[in-house]
mmCIF file of C-alpha atoms and ligand atoms in Angstrom:
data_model
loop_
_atom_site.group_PDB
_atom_site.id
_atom_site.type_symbol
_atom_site.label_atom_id
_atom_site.label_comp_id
_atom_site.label_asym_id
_atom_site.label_seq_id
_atom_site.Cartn_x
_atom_site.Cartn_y
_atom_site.Cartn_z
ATOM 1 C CA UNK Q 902 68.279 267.051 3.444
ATOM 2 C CA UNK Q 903 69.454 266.353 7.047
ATOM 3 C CA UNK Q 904 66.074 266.716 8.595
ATOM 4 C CA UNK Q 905 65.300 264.084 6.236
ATOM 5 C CA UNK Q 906 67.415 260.951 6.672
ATOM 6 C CA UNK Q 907 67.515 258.704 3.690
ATOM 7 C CA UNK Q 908 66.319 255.772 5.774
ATOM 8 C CA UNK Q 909 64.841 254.809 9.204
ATOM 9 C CA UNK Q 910 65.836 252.927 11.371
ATOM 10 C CA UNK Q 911 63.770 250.936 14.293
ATOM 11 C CA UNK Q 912 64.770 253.502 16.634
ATOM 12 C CA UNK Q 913 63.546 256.543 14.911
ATOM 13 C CA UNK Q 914 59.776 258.112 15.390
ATOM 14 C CA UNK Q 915 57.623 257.063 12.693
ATOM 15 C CA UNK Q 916 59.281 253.828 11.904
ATOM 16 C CA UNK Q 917 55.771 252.153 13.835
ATOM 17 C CA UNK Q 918 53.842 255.199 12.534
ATOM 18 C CA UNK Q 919 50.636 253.104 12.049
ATOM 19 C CA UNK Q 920 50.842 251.221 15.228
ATOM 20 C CA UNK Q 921 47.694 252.180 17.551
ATOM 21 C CA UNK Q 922 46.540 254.906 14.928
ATOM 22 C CA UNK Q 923 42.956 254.111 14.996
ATOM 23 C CA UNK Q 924 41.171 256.105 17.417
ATOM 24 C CA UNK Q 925 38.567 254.651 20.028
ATOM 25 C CA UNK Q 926 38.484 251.989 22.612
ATOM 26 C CA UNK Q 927 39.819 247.970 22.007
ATOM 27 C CA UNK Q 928 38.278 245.171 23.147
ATOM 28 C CA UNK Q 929 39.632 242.356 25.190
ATOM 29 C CA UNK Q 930 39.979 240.300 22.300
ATOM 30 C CA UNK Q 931 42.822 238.283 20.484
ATOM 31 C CA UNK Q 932 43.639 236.952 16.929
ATOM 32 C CA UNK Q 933 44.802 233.177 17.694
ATOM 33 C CA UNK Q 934 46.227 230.232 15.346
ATOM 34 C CA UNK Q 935 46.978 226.727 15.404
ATOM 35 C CA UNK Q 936 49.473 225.820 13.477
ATOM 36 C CA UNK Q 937 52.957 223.316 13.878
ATOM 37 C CA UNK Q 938 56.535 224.578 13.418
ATOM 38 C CA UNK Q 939 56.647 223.360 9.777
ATOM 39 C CA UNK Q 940 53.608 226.095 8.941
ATOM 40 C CA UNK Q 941 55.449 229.209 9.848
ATOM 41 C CA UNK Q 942 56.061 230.866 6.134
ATOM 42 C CA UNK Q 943 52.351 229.648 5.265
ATOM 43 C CA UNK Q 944 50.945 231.557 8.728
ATOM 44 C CA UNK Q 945 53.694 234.322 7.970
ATOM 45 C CA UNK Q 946 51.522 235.416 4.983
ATOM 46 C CA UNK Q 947 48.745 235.305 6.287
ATOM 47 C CA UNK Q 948 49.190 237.452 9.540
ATOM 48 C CA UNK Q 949 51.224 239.777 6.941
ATOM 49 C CA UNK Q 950 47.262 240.329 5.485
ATOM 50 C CA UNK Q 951 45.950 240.831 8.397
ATOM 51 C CA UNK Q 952 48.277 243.446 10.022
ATOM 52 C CA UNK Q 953 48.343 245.301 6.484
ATOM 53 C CA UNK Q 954 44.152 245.139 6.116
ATOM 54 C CA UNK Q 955 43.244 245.786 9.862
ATOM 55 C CA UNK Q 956 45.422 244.966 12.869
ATOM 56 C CA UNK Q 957 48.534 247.548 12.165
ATOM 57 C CA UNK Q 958 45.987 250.037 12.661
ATOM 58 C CA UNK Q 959 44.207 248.285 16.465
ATOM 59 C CA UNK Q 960 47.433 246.324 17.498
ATOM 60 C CA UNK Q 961 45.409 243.111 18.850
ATOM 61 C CA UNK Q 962 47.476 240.128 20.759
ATOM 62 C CA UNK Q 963 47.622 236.770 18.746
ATOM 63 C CA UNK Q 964 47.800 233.368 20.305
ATOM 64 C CA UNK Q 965 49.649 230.851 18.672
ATOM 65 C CA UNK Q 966 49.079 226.870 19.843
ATOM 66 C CA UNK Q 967 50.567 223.599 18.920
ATOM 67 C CA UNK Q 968 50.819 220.216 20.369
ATOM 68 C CA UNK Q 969 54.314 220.826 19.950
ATOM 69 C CA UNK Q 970 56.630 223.216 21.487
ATOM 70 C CA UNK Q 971 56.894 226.038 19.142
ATOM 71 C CA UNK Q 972 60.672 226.394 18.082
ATOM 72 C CA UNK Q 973 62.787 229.876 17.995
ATOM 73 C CA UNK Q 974 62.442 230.776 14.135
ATOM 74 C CA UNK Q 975 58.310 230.140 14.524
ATOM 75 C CA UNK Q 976 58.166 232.683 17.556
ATOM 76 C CA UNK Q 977 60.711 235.082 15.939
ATOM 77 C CA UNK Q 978 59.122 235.301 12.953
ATOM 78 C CA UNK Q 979 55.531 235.976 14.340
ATOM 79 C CA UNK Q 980 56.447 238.109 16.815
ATOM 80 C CA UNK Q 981 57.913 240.192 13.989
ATOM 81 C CA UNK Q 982 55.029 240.616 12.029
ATOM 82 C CA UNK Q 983 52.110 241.169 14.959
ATOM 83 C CA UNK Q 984 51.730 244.839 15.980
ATOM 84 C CA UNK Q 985 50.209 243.649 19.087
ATOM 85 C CA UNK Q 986 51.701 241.159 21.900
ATOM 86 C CA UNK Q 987 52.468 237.301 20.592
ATOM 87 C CA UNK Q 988 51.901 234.437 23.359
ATOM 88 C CA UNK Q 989 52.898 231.096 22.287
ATOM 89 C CA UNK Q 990 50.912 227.835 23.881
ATOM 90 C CA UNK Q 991 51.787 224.093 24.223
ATOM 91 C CA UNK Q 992 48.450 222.073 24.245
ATOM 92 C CA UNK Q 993 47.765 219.533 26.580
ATOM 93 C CA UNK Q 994 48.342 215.830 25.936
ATOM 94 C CA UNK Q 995 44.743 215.177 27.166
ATOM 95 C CA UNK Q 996 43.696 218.028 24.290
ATOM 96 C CA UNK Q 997 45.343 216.601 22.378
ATOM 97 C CA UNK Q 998 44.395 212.550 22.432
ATOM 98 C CA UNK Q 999 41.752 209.636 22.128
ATOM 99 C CA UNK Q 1000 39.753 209.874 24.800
ATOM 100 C CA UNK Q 1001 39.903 206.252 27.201
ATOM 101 C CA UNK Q 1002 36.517 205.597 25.738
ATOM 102 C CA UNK Q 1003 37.668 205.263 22.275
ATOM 103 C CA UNK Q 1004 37.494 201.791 20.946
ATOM 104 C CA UNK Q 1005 40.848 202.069 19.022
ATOM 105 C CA UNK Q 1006 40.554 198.778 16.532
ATOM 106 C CA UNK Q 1007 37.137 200.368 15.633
ATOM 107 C CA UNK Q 1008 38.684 204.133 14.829
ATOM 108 C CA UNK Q 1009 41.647 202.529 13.326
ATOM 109 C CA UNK Q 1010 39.004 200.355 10.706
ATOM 110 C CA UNK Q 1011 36.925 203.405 10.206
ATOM 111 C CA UNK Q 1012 40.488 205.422 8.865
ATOM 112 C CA UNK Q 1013 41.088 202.397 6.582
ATOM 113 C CA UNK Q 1014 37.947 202.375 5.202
ATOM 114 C CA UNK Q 1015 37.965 206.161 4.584
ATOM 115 C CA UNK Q 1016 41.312 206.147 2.942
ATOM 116 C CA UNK Q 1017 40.112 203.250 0.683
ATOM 117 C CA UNK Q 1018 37.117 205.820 -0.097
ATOM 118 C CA UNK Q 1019 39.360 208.441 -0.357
ATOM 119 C CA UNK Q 1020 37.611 210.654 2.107
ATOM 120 C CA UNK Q 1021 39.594 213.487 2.546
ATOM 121 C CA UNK Q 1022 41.848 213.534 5.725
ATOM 122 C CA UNK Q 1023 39.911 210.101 6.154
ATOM 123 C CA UNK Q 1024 42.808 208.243 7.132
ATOM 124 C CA UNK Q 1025 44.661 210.987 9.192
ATOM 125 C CA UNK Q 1026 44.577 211.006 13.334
ATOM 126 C CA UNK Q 1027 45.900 214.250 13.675
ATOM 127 C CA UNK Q 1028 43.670 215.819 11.648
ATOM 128 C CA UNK Q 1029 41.151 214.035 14.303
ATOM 129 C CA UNK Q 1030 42.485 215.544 17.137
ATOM 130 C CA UNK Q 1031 42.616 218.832 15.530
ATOM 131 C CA UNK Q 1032 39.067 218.940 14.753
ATOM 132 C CA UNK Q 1033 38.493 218.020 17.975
ATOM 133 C CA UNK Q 1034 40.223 220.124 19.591
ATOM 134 C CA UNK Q 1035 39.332 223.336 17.482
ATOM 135 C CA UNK Q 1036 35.379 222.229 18.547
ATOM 136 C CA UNK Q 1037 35.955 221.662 22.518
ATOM 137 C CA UNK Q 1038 38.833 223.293 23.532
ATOM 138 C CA UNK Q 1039 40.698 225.804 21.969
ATOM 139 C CA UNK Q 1040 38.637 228.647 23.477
ATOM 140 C CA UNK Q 1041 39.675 227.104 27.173
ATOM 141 C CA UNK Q 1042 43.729 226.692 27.193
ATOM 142 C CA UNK Q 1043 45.165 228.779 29.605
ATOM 143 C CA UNK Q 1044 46.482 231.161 27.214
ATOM 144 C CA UNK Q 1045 42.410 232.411 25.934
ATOM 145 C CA UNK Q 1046 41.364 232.764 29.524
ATOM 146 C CA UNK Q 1047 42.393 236.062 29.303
ATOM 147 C CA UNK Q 1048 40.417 237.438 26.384
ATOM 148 C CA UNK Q 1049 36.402 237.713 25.755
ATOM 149 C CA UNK Q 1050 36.538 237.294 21.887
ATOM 150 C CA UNK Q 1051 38.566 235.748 19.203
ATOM 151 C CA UNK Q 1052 39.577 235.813 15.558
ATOM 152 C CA UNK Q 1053 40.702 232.947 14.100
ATOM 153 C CA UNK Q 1054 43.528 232.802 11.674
ATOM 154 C CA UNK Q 1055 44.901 229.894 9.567
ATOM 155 C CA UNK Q 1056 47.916 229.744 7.402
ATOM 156 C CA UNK Q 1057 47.725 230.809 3.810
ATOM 157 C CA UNK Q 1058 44.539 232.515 4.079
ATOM 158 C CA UNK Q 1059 44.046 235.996 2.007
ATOM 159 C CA UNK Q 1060 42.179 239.284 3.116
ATOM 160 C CA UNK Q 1061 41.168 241.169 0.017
ATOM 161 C CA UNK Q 1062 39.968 244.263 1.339
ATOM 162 C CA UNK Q 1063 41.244 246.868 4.180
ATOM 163 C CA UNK Q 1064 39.001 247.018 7.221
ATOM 164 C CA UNK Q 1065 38.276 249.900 8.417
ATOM 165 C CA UNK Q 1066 36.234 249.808 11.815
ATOM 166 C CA UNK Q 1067 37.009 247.157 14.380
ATOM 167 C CA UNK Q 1068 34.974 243.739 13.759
ATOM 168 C CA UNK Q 1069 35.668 243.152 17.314
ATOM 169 C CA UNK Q 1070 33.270 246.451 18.462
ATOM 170 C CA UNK Q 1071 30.684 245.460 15.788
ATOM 171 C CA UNK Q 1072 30.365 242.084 17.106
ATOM 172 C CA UNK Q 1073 30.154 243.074 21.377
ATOM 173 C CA UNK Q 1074 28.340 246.355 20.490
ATOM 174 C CA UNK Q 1075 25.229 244.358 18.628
ATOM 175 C CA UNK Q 1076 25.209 241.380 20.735
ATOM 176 C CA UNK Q 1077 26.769 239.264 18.147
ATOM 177 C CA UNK Q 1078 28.448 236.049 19.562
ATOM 178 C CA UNK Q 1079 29.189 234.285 15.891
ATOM 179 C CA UNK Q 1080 30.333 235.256 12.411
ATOM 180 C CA UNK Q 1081 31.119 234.013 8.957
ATOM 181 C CA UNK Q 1082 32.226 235.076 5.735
ATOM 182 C CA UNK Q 1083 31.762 231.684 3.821
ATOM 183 C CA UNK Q 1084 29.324 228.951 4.182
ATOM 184 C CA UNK Q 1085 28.793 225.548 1.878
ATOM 185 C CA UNK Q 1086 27.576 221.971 2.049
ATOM 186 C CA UNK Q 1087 29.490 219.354 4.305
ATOM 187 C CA UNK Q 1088 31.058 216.092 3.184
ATOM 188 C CA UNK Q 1089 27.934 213.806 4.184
ATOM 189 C CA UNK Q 1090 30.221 210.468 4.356
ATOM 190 C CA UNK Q 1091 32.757 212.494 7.256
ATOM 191 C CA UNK Q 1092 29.438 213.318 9.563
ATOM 192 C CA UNK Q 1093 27.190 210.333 9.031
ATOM 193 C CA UNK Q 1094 26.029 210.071 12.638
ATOM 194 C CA UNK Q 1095 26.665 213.429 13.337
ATOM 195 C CA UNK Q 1096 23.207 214.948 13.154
ATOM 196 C CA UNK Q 1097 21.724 211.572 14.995
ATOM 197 C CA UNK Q 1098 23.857 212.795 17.960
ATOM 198 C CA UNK Q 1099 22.273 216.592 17.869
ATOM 199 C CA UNK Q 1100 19.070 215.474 18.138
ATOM 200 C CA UNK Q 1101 19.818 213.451 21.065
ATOM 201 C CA UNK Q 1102 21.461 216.000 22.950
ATOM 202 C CA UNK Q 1103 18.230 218.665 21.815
ATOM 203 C CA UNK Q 1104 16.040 216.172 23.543
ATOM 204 C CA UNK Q 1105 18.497 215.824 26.436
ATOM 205 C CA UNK Q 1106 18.864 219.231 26.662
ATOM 206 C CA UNK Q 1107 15.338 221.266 25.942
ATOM 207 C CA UNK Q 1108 16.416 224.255 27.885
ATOM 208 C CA UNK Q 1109 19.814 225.136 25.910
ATOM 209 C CA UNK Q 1110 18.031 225.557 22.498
ATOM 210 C CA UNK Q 1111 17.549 229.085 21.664
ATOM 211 C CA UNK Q 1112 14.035 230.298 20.849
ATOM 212 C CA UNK Q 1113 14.676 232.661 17.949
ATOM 213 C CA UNK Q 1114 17.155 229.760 16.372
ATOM 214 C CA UNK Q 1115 18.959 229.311 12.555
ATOM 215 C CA UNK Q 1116 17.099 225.568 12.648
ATOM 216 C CA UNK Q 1117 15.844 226.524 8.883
ATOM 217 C CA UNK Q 1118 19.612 227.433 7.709
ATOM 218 C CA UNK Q 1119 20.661 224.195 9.386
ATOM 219 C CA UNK Q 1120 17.289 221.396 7.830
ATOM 220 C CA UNK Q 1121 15.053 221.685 4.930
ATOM 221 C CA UNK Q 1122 12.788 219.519 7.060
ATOM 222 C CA UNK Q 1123 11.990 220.770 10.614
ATOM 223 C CA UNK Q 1124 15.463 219.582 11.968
ATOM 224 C CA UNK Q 1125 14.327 215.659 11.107
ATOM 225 C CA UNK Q 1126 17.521 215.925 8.838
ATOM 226 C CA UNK Q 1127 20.437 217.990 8.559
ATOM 227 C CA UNK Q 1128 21.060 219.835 5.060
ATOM 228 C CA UNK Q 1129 24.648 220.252 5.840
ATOM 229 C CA UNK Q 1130 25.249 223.325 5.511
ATOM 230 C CA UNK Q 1131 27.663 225.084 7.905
ATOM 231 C CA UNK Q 1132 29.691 228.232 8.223
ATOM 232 C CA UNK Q 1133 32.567 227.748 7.026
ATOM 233 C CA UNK Q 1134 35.456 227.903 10.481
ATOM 234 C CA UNK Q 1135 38.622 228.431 9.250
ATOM 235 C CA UNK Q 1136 37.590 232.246 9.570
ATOM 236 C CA UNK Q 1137 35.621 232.630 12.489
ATOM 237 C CA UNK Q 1138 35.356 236.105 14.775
ATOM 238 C CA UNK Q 1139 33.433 234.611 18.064
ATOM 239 C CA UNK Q 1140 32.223 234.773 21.530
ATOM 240 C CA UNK Q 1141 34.824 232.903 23.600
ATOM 241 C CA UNK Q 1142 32.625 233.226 26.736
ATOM 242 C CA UNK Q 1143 29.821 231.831 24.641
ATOM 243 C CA UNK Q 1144 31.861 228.519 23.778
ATOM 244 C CA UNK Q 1145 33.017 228.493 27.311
ATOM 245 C CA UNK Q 1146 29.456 228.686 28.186
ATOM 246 C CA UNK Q 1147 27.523 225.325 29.948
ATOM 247 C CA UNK Q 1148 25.546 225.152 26.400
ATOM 248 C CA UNK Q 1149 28.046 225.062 24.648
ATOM 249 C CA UNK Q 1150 30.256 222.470 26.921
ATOM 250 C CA UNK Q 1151 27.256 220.030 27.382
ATOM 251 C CA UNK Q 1152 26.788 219.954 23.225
ATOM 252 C CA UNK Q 1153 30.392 219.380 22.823
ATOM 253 C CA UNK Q 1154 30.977 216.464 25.572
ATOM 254 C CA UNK Q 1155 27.354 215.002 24.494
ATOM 255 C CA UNK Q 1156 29.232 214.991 20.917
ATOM 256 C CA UNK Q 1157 32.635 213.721 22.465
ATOM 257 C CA UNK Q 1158 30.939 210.953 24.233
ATOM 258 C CA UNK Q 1159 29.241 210.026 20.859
ATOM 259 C CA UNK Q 1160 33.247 209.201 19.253
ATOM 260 C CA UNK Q 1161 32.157 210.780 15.628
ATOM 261 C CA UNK Q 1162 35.442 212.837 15.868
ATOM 262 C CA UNK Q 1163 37.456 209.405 15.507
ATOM 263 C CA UNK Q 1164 34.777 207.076 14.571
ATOM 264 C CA UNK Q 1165 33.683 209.252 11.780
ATOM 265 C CA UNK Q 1166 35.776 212.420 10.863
ATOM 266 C CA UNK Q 1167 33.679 214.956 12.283
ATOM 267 C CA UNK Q 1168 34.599 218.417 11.269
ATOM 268 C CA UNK Q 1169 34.850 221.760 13.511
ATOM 269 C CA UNK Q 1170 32.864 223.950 11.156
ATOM 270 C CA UNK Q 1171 30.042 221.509 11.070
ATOM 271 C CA UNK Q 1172 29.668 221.630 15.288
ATOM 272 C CA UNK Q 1173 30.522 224.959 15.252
ATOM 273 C CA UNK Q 1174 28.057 225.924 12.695
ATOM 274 C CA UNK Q 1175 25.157 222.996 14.456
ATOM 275 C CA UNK Q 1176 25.759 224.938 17.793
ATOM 276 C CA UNK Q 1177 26.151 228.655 16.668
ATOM 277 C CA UNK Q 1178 22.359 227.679 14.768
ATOM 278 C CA UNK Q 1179 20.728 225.796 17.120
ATOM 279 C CA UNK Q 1180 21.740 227.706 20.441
ATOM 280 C CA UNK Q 1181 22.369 231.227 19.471
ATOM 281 C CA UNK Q 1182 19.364 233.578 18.192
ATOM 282 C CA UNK Q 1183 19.612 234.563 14.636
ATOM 283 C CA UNK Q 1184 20.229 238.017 15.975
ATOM 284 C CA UNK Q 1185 23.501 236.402 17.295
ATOM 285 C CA UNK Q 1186 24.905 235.445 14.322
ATOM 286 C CA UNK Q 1187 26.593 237.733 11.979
ATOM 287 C CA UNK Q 1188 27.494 237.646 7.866
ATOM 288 C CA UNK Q 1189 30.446 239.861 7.175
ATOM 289 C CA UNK Q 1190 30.590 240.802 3.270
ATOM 290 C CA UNK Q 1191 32.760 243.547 3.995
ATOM 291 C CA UNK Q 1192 35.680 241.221 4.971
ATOM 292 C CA UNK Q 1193 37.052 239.791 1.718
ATOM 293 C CA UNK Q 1194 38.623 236.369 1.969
ATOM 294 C CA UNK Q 1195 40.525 233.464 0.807
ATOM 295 C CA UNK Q 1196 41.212 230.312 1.852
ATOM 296 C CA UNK Q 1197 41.388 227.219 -0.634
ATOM 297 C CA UNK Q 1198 39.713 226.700 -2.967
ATOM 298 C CA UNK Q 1199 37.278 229.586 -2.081
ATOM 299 C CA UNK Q 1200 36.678 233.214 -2.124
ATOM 300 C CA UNK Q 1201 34.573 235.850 -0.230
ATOM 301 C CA UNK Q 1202 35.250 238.631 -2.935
ATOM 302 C CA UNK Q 1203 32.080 241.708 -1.177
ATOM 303 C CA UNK Q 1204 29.352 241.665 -3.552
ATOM 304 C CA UNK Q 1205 28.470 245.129 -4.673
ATOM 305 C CA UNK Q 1206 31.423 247.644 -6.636
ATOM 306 C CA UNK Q 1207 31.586 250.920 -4.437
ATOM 307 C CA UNK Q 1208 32.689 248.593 -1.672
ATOM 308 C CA UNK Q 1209 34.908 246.927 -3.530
ATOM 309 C CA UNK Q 1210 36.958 250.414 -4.175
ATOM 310 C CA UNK Q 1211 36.044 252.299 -1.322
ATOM 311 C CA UNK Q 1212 37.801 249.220 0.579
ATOM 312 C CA UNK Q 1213 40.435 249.084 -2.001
ATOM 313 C CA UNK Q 1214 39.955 245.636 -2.502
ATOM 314 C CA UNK Q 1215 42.216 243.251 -4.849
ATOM 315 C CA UNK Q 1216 39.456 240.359 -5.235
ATOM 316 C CA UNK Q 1217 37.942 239.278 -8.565
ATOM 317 C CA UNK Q 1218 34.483 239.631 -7.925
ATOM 318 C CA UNK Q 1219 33.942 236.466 -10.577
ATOM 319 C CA UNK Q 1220 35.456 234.545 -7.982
ATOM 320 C CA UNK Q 1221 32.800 235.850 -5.172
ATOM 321 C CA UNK Q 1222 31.438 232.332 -4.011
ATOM 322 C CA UNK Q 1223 28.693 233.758 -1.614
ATOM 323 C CA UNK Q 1224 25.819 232.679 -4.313
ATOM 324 C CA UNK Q 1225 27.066 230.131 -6.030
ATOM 325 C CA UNK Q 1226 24.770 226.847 -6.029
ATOM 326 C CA UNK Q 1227 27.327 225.122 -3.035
ATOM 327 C CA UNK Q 1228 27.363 227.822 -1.036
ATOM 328 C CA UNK Q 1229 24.740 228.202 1.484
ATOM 329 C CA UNK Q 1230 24.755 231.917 2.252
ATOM 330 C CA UNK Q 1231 21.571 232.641 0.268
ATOM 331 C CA UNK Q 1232 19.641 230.556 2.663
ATOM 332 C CA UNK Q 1233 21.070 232.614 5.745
ATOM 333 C CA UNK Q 1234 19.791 235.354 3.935
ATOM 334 C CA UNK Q 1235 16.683 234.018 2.773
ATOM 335 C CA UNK Q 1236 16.072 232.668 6.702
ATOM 336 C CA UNK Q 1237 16.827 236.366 8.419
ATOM 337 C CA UNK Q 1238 14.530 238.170 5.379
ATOM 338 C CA UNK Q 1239 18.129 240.130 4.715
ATOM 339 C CA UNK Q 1240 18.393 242.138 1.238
ATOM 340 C CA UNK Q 1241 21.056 240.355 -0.697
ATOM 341 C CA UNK Q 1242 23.704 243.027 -1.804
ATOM 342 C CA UNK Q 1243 23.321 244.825 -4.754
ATOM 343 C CA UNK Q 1244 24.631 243.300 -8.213
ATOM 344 C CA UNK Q 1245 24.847 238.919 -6.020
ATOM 345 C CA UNK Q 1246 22.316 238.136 -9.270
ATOM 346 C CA UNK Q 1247 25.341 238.473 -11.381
ATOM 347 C CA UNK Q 1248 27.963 236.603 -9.545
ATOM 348 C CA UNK Q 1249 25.206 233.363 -9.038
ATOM 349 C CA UNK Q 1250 27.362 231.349 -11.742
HETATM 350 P P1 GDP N 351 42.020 222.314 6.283
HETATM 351 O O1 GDP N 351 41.900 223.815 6.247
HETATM 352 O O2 GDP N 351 40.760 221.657 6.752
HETATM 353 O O3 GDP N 351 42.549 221.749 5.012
HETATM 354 O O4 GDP N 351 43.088 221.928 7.425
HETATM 355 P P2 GDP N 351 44.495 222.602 7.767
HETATM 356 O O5 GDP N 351 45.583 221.681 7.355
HETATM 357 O O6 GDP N 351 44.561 224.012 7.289
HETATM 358 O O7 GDP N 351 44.449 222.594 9.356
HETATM 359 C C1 GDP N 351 43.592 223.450 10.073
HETATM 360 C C2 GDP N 351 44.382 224.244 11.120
HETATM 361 O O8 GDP N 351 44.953 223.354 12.065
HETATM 362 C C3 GDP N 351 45.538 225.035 10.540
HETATM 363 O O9 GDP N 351 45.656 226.224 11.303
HETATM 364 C C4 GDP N 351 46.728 224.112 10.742
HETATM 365 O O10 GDP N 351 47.918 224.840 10.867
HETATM 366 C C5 GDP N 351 46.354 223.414 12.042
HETATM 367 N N1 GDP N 351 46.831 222.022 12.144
HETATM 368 C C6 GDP N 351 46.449 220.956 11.382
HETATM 369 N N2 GDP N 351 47.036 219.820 11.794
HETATM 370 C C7 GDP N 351 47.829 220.167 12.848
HETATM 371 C C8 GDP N 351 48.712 219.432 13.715
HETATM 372 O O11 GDP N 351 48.892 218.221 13.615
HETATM 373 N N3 GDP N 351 49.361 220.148 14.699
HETATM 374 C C9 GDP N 351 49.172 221.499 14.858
HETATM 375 N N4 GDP N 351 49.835 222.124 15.824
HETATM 376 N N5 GDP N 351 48.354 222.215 14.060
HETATM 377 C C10 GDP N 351 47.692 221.569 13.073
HETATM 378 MN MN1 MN N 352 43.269 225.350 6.357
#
């Protein structure tokens, strides 16, 4: 029994005996959150799920920003859980902001009126600047210079299923730049204008729409009108050199010039999703079912049973909202002539 002590402690070998076990090369790549102080227990779970399901095993970096500086029990706790190196970043004030060109007495009606309407987040600001921030420049703070691809993170989100190849390979190795694992309809009364403002930049800007492009996911009607549909961005696994790109840029400060993120409440997902479609070939863009995941109210539970258990997942496939009447995923499949997994009749109600 003394080769065996009855417990390890940090300093023994095998106490990290996952860390860096999966074989092959990594990619310069990074998981990253935004989150404020208050959120660490909430973000604690959920990097918990991802170091158990996938990073334990690759040991990525993670990011963390606020436009706040992070306080000691928010870094010691992360830095706890991530296998890989934490960084911690405090946004800028002009990241962070109305732009000078904001007419405030008009934003401030416009958040009145939507909390009379009970929009949600209508009458919020910094749920404004966060949207705006997470569309135009998260992928720029000094901090994501450094990597070529990202995964983002939020609190309180749930991975079902253990991953077992690196999402990060899959996406450089076939030339995809965007991903999703859930997609649905958009709040028309938060984006009112916001489709108005696309097709002005598209005529702007002739030579930064893709060829091969997801404008069928995106309108029912030849881009005249937008369906609102959109993938959904509080998971996203992306091209940062892509949204650092001039495309990308011009769309966003065409957008930012417009004022929908404080005159209306433009989300991220939506200009995420509008650009990913619209400026990426479908090639570009990739559906992960083999990544289970939750964040409320909705679930990405892998259609099809041998996944389900060869990936140990701990879904309810009932929940699986992939083909459910909001969702828009069976148009991305429909669009991209992809065979829908085996058994998604079942889960369509
Ligand atoms: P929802 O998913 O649209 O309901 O919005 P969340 O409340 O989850 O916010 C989206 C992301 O932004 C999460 O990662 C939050 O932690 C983060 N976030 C939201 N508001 C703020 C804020 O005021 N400051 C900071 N630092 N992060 C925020
Ligand atoms: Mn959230």
């Amino acid at each position: 029994a003394k080769d065996f002590p009855l417990a390890l402690t940090p300093n023994d070998p095998g106490w990290n005996d996952l860390v860096g076990i999966a074989p092959g090369p990594r990619v310069n790549a990074t998981f990253v959150t935004l989150a404020r102080n208050s959120d660490v227990w909430d973000i604690a779970r959920s990097i918990r799920q991802v170091e158990d399901r996938f990073n334990r095993r690759y040991n990525y970096d993670w990011v963390f920003l606020n436009d706040k500086p992070f306080d000691s029990t928010f870094k010691k706790v992360t830095t706890s859980l991530v296998s890989g190196k934490t960084y911690y970043g405090e946004i800028a004030p002009e990241h962070w902001s109305f732009p000078e060109w904001i007419d405030q007495d008009k934003a401030k009606k416009v958040r009145e009126d939507m909390a009379e309407r009970k929009i949600i987040y209508g009458d919020s600001v910094s749920y404004r600047h966060m949207c705006r921030f997470e569309s135009g420049f998260f992928f720029r703070q000094p901090l994501m210079l450094n990597y070529e691809y990202y995964w983002r993170v939020e609190p309180s989100i749930e991975l079902y299923c253990d991953i077992h190849y690196d999402p990060f390979r899959l996406m450089v190795e076939n030339g995809k730049k965007y991903s999703f694992v859930l997609s649905l309809y958009e709040y028309p009364a938060t984006i009112a204008t916001l489709w108005e403002s696309t097709k002005k930049f598209m005529k702007n800007h002739p030579e930064h729409i893709a060829e091969d492009n997801s404008m069928k996911f995106l309108s029912d009607d030849g881009g005249e009108t937008y369906n609102n549909c959109h993938f959904w961005s509080n998971f996203e696994i992306g091209s940062l050199e892509w949204l650092r790109s001039k495309q990308y840029i011009d769309f966003f400060e065409s957008l930012d010039k417009d004022g929908g993120f404080f005159y209306e409440r433009w989300g991220d997902a939506p200009v995420h999703s509008i650009a990913a479609g619209l400026m990426l070939n479908k090639s570009e863009i990739q559906f992960f079912n083999d990544i289970a995941y939750w964040h409320v109210p909705f679930t990405h539970c892998p259609t099809g049973e041998k996944t389900r258990i060869d990936l140990r997942c701990h879904c309810d496939p009932k929940e699986n909202f992939d083909w459910r009447g909001y969702s828009c995923t069976s148009r991305f499949f429909d669009m991209n002539g992809m065979d829908k997994p085996e058994g998604w009749e079942n889960q369509k109600d």
